[in-house]
XYZ file of C-alpha atoms in Angstrom:
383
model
C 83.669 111.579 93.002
C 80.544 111.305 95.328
C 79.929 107.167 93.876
C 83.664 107.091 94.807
C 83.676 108.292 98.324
C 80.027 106.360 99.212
C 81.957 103.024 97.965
C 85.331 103.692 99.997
C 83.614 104.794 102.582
C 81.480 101.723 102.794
C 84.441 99.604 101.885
C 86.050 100.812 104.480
C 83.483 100.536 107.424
C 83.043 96.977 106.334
C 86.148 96.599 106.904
C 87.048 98.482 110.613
C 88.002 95.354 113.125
C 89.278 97.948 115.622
C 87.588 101.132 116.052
C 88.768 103.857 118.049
C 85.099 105.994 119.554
C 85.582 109.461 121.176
C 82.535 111.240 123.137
C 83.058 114.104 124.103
C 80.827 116.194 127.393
C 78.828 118.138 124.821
C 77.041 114.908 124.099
C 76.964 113.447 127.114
C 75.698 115.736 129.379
C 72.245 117.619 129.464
C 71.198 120.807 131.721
C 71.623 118.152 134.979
C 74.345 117.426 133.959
C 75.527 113.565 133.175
C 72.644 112.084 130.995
C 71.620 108.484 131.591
C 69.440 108.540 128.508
C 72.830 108.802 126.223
C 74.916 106.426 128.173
C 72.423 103.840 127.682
C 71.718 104.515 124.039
C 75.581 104.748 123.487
C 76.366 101.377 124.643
C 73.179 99.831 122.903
C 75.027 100.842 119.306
C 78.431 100.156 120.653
C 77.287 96.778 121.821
C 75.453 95.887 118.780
C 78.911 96.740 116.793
C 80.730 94.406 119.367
C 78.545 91.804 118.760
C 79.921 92.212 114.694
C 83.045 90.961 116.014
C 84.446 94.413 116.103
C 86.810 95.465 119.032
C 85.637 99.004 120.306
C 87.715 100.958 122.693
C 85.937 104.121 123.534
C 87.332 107.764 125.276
C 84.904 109.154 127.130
C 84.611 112.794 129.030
C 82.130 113.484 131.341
C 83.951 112.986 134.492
C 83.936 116.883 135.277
C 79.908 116.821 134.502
C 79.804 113.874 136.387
C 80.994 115.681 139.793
C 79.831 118.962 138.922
C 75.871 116.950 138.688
C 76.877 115.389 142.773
C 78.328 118.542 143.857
C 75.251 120.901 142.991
C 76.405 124.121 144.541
C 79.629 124.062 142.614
C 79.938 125.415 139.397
C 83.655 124.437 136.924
C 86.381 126.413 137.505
C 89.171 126.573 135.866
C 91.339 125.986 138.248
C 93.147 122.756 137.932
C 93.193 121.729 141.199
C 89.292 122.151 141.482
C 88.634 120.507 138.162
C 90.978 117.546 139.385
C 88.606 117.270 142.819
C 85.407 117.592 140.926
C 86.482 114.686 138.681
C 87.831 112.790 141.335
C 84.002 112.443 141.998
C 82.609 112.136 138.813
C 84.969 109.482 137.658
C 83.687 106.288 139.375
C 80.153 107.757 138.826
C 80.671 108.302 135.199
C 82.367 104.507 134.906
C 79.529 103.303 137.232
C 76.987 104.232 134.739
C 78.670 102.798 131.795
C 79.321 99.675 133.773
C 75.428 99.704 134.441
C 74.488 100.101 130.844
C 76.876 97.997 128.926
C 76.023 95.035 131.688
C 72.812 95.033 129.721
C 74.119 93.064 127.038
C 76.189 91.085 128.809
C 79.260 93.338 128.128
C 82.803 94.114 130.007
C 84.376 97.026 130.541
C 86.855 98.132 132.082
C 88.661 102.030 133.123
C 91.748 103.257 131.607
C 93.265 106.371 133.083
C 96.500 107.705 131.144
C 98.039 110.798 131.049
C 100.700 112.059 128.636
C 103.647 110.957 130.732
C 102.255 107.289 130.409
C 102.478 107.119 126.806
C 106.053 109.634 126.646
C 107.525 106.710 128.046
C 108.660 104.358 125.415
C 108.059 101.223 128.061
C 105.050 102.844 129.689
C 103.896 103.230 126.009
C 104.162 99.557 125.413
C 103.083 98.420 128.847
C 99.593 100.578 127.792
C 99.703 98.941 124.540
C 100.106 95.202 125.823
C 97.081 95.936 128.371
C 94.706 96.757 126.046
C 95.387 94.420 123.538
C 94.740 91.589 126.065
C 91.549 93.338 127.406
C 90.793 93.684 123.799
C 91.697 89.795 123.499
C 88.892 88.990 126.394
C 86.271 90.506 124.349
C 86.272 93.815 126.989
C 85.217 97.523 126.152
C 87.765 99.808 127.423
C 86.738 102.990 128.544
C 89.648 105.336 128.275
C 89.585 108.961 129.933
C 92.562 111.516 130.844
C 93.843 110.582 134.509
C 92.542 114.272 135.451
C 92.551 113.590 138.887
C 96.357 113.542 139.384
C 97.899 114.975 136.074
C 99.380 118.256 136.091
C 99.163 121.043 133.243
C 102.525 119.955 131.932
C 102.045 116.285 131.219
C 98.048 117.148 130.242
C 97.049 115.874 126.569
C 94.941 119.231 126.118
C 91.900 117.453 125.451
C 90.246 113.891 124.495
C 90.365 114.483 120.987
C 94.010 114.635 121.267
C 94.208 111.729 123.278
C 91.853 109.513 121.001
C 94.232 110.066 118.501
C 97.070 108.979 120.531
C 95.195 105.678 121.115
C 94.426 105.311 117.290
C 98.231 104.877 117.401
C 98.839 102.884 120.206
C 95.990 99.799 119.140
C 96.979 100.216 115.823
C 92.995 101.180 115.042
C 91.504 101.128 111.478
C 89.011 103.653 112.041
C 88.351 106.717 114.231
C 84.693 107.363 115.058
C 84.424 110.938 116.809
C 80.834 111.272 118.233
C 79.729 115.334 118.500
C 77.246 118.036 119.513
C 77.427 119.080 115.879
C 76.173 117.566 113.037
C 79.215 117.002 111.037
C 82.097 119.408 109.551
C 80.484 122.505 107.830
C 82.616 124.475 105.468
C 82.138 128.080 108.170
C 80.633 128.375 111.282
C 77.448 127.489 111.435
C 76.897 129.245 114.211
C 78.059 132.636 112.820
C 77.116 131.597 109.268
C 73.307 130.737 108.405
C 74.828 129.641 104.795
C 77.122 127.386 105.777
C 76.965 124.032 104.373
C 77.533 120.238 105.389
C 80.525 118.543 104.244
C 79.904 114.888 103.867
C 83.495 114.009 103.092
C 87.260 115.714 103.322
C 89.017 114.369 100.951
C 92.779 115.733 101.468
C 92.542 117.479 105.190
C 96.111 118.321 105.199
C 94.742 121.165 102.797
C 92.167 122.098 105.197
C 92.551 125.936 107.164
C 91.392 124.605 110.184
C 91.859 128.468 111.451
C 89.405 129.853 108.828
C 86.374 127.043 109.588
C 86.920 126.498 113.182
C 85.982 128.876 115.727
C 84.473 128.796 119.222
C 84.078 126.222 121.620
C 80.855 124.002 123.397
C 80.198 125.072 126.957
C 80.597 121.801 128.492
C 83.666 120.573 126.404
C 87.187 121.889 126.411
C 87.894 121.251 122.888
C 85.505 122.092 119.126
C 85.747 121.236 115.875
C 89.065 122.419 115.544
C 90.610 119.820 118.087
C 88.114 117.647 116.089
C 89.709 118.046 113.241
C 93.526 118.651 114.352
C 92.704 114.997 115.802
C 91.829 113.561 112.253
C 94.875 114.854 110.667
C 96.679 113.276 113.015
C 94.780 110.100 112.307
C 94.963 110.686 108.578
C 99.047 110.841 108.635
C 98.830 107.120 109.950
C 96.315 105.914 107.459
C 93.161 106.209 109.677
C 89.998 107.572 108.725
C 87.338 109.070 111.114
C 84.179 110.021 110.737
C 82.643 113.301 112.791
C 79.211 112.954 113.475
C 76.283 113.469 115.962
C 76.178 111.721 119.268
C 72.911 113.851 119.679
C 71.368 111.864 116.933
C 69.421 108.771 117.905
C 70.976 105.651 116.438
C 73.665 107.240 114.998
C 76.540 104.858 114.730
C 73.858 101.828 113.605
C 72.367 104.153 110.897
C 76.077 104.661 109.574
C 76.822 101.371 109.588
C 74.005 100.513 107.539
C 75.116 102.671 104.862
C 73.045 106.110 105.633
C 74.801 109.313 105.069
C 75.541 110.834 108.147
C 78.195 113.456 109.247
C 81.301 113.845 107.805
C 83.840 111.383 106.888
C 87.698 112.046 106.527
C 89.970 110.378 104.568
C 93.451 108.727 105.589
C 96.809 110.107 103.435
C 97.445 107.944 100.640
C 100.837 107.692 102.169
C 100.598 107.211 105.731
C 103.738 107.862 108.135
C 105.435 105.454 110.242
C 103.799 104.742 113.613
C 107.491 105.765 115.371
C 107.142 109.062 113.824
C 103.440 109.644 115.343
C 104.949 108.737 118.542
C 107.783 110.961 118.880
C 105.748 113.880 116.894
C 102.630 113.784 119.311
C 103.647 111.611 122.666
C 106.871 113.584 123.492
C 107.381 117.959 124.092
C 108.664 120.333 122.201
C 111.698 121.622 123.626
C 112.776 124.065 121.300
C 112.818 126.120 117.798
C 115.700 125.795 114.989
C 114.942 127.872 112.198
C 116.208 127.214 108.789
C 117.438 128.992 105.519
C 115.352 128.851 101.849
C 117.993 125.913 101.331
C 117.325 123.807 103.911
C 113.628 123.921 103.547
C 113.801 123.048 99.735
C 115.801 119.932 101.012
C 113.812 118.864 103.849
C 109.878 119.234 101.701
C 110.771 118.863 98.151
C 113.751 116.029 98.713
C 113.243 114.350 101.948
C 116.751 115.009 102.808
C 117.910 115.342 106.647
C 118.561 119.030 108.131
C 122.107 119.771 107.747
C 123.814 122.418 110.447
C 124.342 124.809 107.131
C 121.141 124.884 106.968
C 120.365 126.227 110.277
C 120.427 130.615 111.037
C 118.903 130.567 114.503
C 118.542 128.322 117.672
C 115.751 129.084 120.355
C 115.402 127.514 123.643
C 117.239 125.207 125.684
C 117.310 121.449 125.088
C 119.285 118.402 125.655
C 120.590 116.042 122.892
C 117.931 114.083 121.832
C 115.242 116.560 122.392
C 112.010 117.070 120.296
C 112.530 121.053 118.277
C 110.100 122.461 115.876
C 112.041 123.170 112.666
C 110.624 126.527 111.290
C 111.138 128.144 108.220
C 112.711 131.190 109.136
C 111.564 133.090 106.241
C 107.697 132.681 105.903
C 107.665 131.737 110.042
C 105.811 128.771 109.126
C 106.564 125.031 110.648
C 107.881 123.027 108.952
C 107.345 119.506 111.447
C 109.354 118.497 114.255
C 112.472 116.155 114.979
C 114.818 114.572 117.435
C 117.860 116.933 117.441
C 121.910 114.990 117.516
C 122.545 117.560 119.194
C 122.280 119.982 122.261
C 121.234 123.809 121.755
C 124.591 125.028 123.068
C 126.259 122.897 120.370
C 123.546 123.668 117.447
C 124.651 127.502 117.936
C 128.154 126.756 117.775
C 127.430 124.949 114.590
C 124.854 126.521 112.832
C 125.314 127.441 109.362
C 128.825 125.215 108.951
C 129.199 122.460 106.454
C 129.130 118.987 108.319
C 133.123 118.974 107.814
C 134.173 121.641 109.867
C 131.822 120.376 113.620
C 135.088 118.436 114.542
C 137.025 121.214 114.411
C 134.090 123.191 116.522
C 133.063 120.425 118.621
C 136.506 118.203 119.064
C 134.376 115.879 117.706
C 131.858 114.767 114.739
C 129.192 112.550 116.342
C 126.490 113.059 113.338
C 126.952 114.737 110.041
C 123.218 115.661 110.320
C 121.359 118.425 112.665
C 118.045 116.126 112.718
C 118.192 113.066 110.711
C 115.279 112.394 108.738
C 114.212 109.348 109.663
C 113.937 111.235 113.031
C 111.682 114.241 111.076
C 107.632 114.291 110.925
C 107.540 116.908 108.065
C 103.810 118.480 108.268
C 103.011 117.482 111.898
C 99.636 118.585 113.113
C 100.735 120.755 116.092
């Protein structure tokens, strides 16, 4: 299996036109905060894979670090509104010394703030989309960070890694490069565990208890190996690999791409979801909770079939038609994905557990046989 994963892996690295690179604050910043030192080094390897032909879009923190390193009596709250201020300051800094470095080697770049809202949008989405593409087009790096100056908690992505993965989607990427304070993936904690051990390669990372390997956080980042990895199953589901591996290491992303083993590498699902589904599953909000019988879920994993109202023994929240529910099994409490419902909560309690043939009769009318259609249904969604 190992001669198998060092020639896909190489295969597929070869092969990466469009590569999606996340770098996080743990990596960027030092004990004064931003680090020059990095930035240049980063966009000497970055630049020496754009001059491969490849296009590189990268999402960069350090905007918080940034501020905090101008502002040296403050110290990070976490208080939005004084986050949002400090990086209000940091920002242009942070893009001023990437502009500085990648003008080196005679590169481009140029500043992307999103937040969620901007890619919830089906039109936004695509406006986003169409702008990058043509930076890409003009040979520019795009330097893509979380509009923290303006967003508010609601319409936040959480974290980069989150948002990476929400680009992989939008460029259509073919590979995911997450750069870390950590060496890789280790199977525990290496922090609380002196034993435990490098993982050069997940093979199936749907399988993976992200829960049991993942704990704590860096001091400088929001995020850890567990939005890491929650990013890379999202990534996986649309047939995108990534590879986790030290920022912190000199030269890291040229020694990879000259075959050394470094990190850890993921592997993309055999099957890989429709880009739709990725969108509605991880641009749009949850709205609500419909849990279903042992029936239902049989239907809905083991025969792809669409949740019927029979199916359904309990409604929580309140949500319009068209809304994005998580459909749990109501017996083991587990999720089972998400989908866009037909229909409102009010009517989905009226319904619930009646064959499709009697919601005229409920109703006055029968607008869908089907609760959540599946073609409307991310089963396994990385939430």
């Amino acid at each position: 299996m190992l001669q198998e994963y060092k020639k896909y892996k190489e295969q597929i690295l070869n092969r990466a036109k469009k590569i999606v690179i996340k770098v996080g604050s743990a990596v960027l910043t030092g004990a004064n905060g931003l680090d020059p030192r990095v930035i240049n080094r980063l966009a000497d390897e970055i630049s020496l894979l754009h001059d491969q032909g490849r296009d590189i879009l990268l999402v960069s923190s350090g905007a918080v670090a940034a501020g905090c390193k101008v502002m040296t009596s403050c110290k990070v709250k976490e208080c939005l509104a004084y986050k949002q201020a400090v990086s209000a300051i940091g920002q242009s800094r942070l893009m001023h010394a990437y502009d500085e470095a990648f003008a080196r080697y005679n590169k481009i770049t140029a500043q992307i703030l999103l937040t969620k809202d901007d890619l919830k949008s089906r039109e936004r989405f695509l406006n986003a989309r169409n702008t990058l593409l043509n930076l890409l087009s003009w040979k520019v790096i795009p330097i893509i960070n979380e509009n923290d100056t303006v967003v508010v908690q609601e319409l936040k992505f959480g974290d980069n890694d989150a948002l990476a993965a929400l680009v992989l989607n939008l460029v259509e990427a073919d590979l995911f490069i997450n750069l870390t304070s950590a060496d890789g993936v280790y199977n525990s904690n290496p922090m609380k565990d002196k034993n435990a051990k490098l993982l050069p390669y997940i093979k199936d990372i749907s399988k993976l208890d992200l829960e049991e390997i993942c704990q704590g956080k860096t001091t400088q980042g929001t995020g850890g190996m567990y939005s890491k990895l929650l990013a890379a199953r999202r990534a996986a589901q649309i047939g995108v690999p990534t590879l986790i591996v030290s920022g912190k290491v000199r030269f890291a992303l040229e020694r990879v791409f000259s075959g050394e083993e470094l990190g850890t590498f993921i592997f993309p699902e055999e099957k890989s979801i429709s880009r739709r589904k990725f969108w509605l599953a991880y641009n749009l909000d949850s709205r609500g909770e419909v849990l279903v019988d042992k029936g239902a879920v049989e239907a809905i994993v083991n025969q792809g079939k669409s949740l019927l109202p029979a199916g359904i023994v309990d409604v929580r929240g309140k949500f319009g038609k068209g809304a994005l529910v998580k459909v749990i099994d109501a017996e083991s409490g587990e999720s089972l994905g998400v989908g866009l419902t037909n229909y409102k909560s009010s009517e989905l309690k009226q319904i619930m557990g009646r064959k499709s043939s009697e919601i005229e009769n409920i109703l006055g009318q029968c607008a869908y046989s089907e609760a959540i259609h599946r073609d409307n249904f991310l089963l396994g969604a990385a939430l």
